[in-house]
Amino acid sequence: MFQLSFVEFKKSSYALVDGADNNDRFYIIQSGRVNVFNTLDPGKNSTKILSTGDFLGVIPCMACHAQMENAIAVEDTKAIAVTREQYPSLIESNVPIAMKIIRTFSNRMREMNEQLTQLTLNNVSSGTQEQIFKVAEYYDKNGLYDIASYAYYSYLKECPQGIEKARAKKRFAELKSVSHAVYYEPTDELVRDYPKGTMIMAEIQTGSDLFVIQEGQVKISKVVNGKEMILSILKKGDMFGEMALLENKTRSASAIAQENCKVMVVNQKNFNHMVSIHSQLISRLTITFADRLWAMYRQLSNTRFKEPLHKAMDMLSIQLEKDRKLFGSYQTAITLQDLIDMCAIPQKYQSMALNALQNQKNIRLVNEKIFIPNCQEIIKLAAIFKKQEAEKNKSQEKRTGNV
């Protein structure tokens, strides 16, 4: 039987410090209030007050990354400290605590998806099911007919009386005979195969399946104002689609097979059964969500970069940190264009950014994918660029009087 410890934070004292490496535990607030603020998050959730029952420091603890928030006690506060090693034992005896953490993570990820889209593309997707037609039309115009075919079908299914019903029906009929799209309708199969370049799910589509990648890579993206924003490239062992399963809401993003993929499908019935008998699934979900949220926070800081090369190198550093490749060489799963798309660099600057990246001595291409001879050098260079960008932003704020 493990034993949890209690800690006290006096009024005005720091409970967490941004950048600190003391990430081996998180806290469940028992009494008192804590003001949490994130210097890397320029959005509406950058400052919040946590109180009884809330969790503090879960993301860096479960993701094994440095703290990414400052937390100051607004009043004398008492909390339960839970170490990373204790977490599996905790959820074996108290599944509701873990599920509360997971659902909190899921809700925050949905908010941050929209926030990242807003900051990078200066807009958000419509949020209505008519958005599915815009997704289909985008891929259709770009010659990605397998993806478009699936999206048109999804639109017709979700919006049988939709505004674009006639256009979607006509185009789907034209594409279906030549399309390699699969699983227009869900099945009871535990494992599915998706050919490269086919859509697994479309943003705003209804559905409650969670997918675990067994083979291949999957691109998670959104389409806004005729532009695609890549949120992440997932690989073997990663999972996606969990937000719709946990929140019973529409898909927040699309999933597209970057390579031939094999995925395991977990539906609501299977999930509830697995959670009840396999606490390790909850632990895995917690770590997955924590990793993803940490990456999202880092991507939010990337939106502040003005120089395209600086932005791209910082994003590459994020990928290395996310994959825990801090030393030695590393073969990534992304192309230079993937990297540019992740940063949502405007079209007029993309050629310049691509040329600058190709001239970087610390970057090579192997089978068109980015290869890093020395990961530490990339991380160091990105840190220098980050400091330069911060100094520019500070100078600009002084000039405009926003200090």
PDB file of N, CA, C and O in Angstrom, residues 219-222 228-233 258 299 315 337-339 341-344:
ATOM      1  N   LYS A 219      -1.268  11.895 -40.199  1.00  0.00           N
ATOM      2  CA  LYS A 219      -1.216  13.358 -40.099  1.00  0.00           C
ATOM      3  C   LYS A 219      -2.516  13.863 -39.489  1.00  0.00           C
ATOM      4  O   LYS A 219      -3.600  13.505 -39.923  1.00  0.00           O
ATOM      5  N   ILE A 220      -2.401  14.699 -38.464  1.00  0.00           N
ATOM      6  CA  ILE A 220      -3.556  15.340 -37.849  1.00  0.00           C
ATOM      7  C   ILE A 220      -3.559  16.801 -38.297  1.00  0.00           C
ATOM      8  O   ILE A 220      -2.566  17.513 -38.111  1.00  0.00           O
ATOM      9  N   SER A 221      -4.653  17.254 -38.911  1.00  0.00           N
ATOM     10  CA  SER A 221      -4.658  18.593 -39.492  1.00  0.00           C
ATOM     11  C   SER A 221      -6.048  19.216 -39.466  1.00  0.00           C
ATOM     12  O   SER A 221      -7.049  18.548 -39.205  1.00  0.00           O
ATOM     13  N   LYS A 222      -6.084  20.528 -39.743  1.00  0.00           N
ATOM     14  CA  LYS A 222      -7.325  21.280 -39.865  1.00  0.00           C
ATOM     15  C   LYS A 222      -7.246  22.132 -41.128  1.00  0.00           C
ATOM     16  O   LYS A 222      -6.146  22.512 -41.547  1.00  0.00           O
ATOM     17  N   GLU A 228      -4.305  24.477 -45.031  1.00  0.00           N
ATOM     18  CA  GLU A 228      -4.193  23.340 -44.125  1.00  0.00           C
ATOM     19  C   GLU A 228      -3.167  23.643 -43.042  1.00  0.00           C
ATOM     20  O   GLU A 228      -2.080  24.133 -43.320  1.00  0.00           O
ATOM     21  N   MET A 229      -3.539  23.355 -41.793  1.00  0.00           N
ATOM     22  CA  MET A 229      -2.600  23.473 -40.688  1.00  0.00           C
ATOM     23  C   MET A 229      -2.337  22.087 -40.121  1.00  0.00           C
ATOM     24  O   MET A 229      -3.262  21.397 -39.693  1.00  0.00           O
ATOM     25  N   ILE A 230      -1.080  21.649 -40.160  1.00  0.00           N
ATOM     26  CA  ILE A 230      -0.713  20.351 -39.589  1.00  0.00           C
ATOM     27  C   ILE A 230      -0.514  20.518 -38.092  1.00  0.00           C
ATOM     28  O   ILE A 230       0.336  21.297 -37.644  1.00  0.00           O
ATOM     29  N   LEU A 231      -1.294  19.798 -37.311  1.00  0.00           N
ATOM     30  CA  LEU A 231      -1.165  19.856 -35.857  1.00  0.00           C
ATOM     31  C   LEU A 231      -0.087  18.907 -35.356  1.00  0.00           C
ATOM     32  O   LEU A 231       0.643  19.220 -34.423  1.00  0.00           O
ATOM     33  N   SER A 232       0.018  17.745 -35.987  1.00  0.00           N
ATOM     34  CA  SER A 232       1.043  16.786 -35.582  1.00  0.00           C
ATOM     35  C   SER A 232       1.131  15.644 -36.579  1.00  0.00           C
ATOM     36  O   SER A 232       0.206  15.404 -37.359  1.00  0.00           O
ATOM     37  N   ILE A 233       2.275  14.956 -36.544  1.00  0.00           N
ATOM     38  CA  ILE A 233       2.467  13.718 -37.305  1.00  0.00           C
ATOM     39  C   ILE A 233       2.629  12.602 -36.276  1.00  0.00           C
ATOM     40  O   ILE A 233       3.585  12.601 -35.494  1.00  0.00           O
ATOM     41  N   GLN A 258      -0.450   9.096 -43.624  1.00  0.00           N
ATOM     42  CA  GLN A 258       0.743   9.586 -44.314  1.00  0.00           C
ATOM     43  C   GLN A 258       1.471   8.453 -45.026  1.00  0.00           C
ATOM     44  O   GLN A 258       2.198   8.679 -45.991  1.00  0.00           O
ATOM     45  N   GLN A 299       4.029  24.882 -29.043  1.00  0.00           N
ATOM     46  CA  GLN A 299       3.623  25.437 -30.334  1.00  0.00           C
ATOM     47  C   GLN A 299       3.017  26.832 -30.176  1.00  0.00           C
ATOM     48  O   GLN A 299       3.166  27.683 -31.052  1.00  0.00           O
ATOM     49  N   MET A 315      10.333  24.974 -34.237  1.00  0.00           N
ATOM     50  CA  MET A 315       9.383  23.880 -34.403  1.00  0.00           C
ATOM     51  C   MET A 315      10.113  22.542 -34.528  1.00  0.00           C
ATOM     52  O   MET A 315       9.653  21.519 -33.992  1.00  0.00           O
ATOM     53  N   GLN A 337       8.673  20.347 -45.989  1.00  0.00           N
ATOM     54  CA  GLN A 337       7.373  20.983 -46.204  1.00  0.00           C
ATOM     55  C   GLN A 337       6.438  20.732 -45.022  1.00  0.00           C
ATOM     56  O   GLN A 337       5.668  21.618 -44.637  1.00  0.00           O
ATOM     57  N   ASP A 338       6.511  19.530 -44.427  1.00  0.00           N
ATOM     58  CA  ASP A 338       5.724  19.264 -43.221  1.00  0.00           C
ATOM     59  C   ASP A 338       6.074  20.272 -42.141  1.00  0.00           C
ATOM     60  O   ASP A 338       5.195  20.809 -41.452  1.00  0.00           O
ATOM     61  N   LEU A 339       7.375  20.516 -41.972  1.00  0.00           N
ATOM     62  CA  LEU A 339       7.850  21.450 -40.950  1.00  0.00           C
ATOM     63  C   LEU A 339       7.315  22.850 -41.216  1.00  0.00           C
ATOM     64  O   LEU A 339       6.846  23.537 -40.300  1.00  0.00           O
ATOM     65  N   ASP A 341       4.631  23.609 -42.911  1.00  0.00           N
ATOM     66  CA  ASP A 341       3.184  23.596 -42.703  1.00  0.00           C
ATOM     67  C   ASP A 341       2.830  23.619 -41.219  1.00  0.00           C
ATOM     68  O   ASP A 341       1.829  24.224 -40.821  1.00  0.00           O
ATOM     69  N   MET A 342       3.617  22.935 -40.394  1.00  0.00           N
ATOM     70  CA  MET A 342       3.367  22.943 -38.957  1.00  0.00           C
ATOM     71  C   MET A 342       3.457  24.356 -38.389  1.00  0.00           C
ATOM     72  O   MET A 342       2.741  24.714 -37.452  1.00  0.00           O
ATOM     73  N   CYS A 343       4.352  25.149 -38.960  1.00  0.00           N
ATOM     74  CA  CYS A 343       4.537  26.526 -38.502  1.00  0.00           C
ATOM     75  C   CYS A 343       3.520  27.476 -39.120  1.00  0.00           C
ATOM     76  O   CYS A 343       3.427  28.636 -38.702  1.00  0.00           O
ATOM     77  N   ALA A 344       2.787  26.989 -40.134  1.00  0.00           N
ATOM     78  CA  ALA A 344       1.831  27.830 -40.872  1.00  0.00           C
ATOM     79  C   ALA A 344       2.514  29.087 -41.399  1.00  0.00           C
ATOM     80  O   ALA A 344       1.977  30.186 -41.306  1.00  0.00           O
TER      81      ALA A 344
END
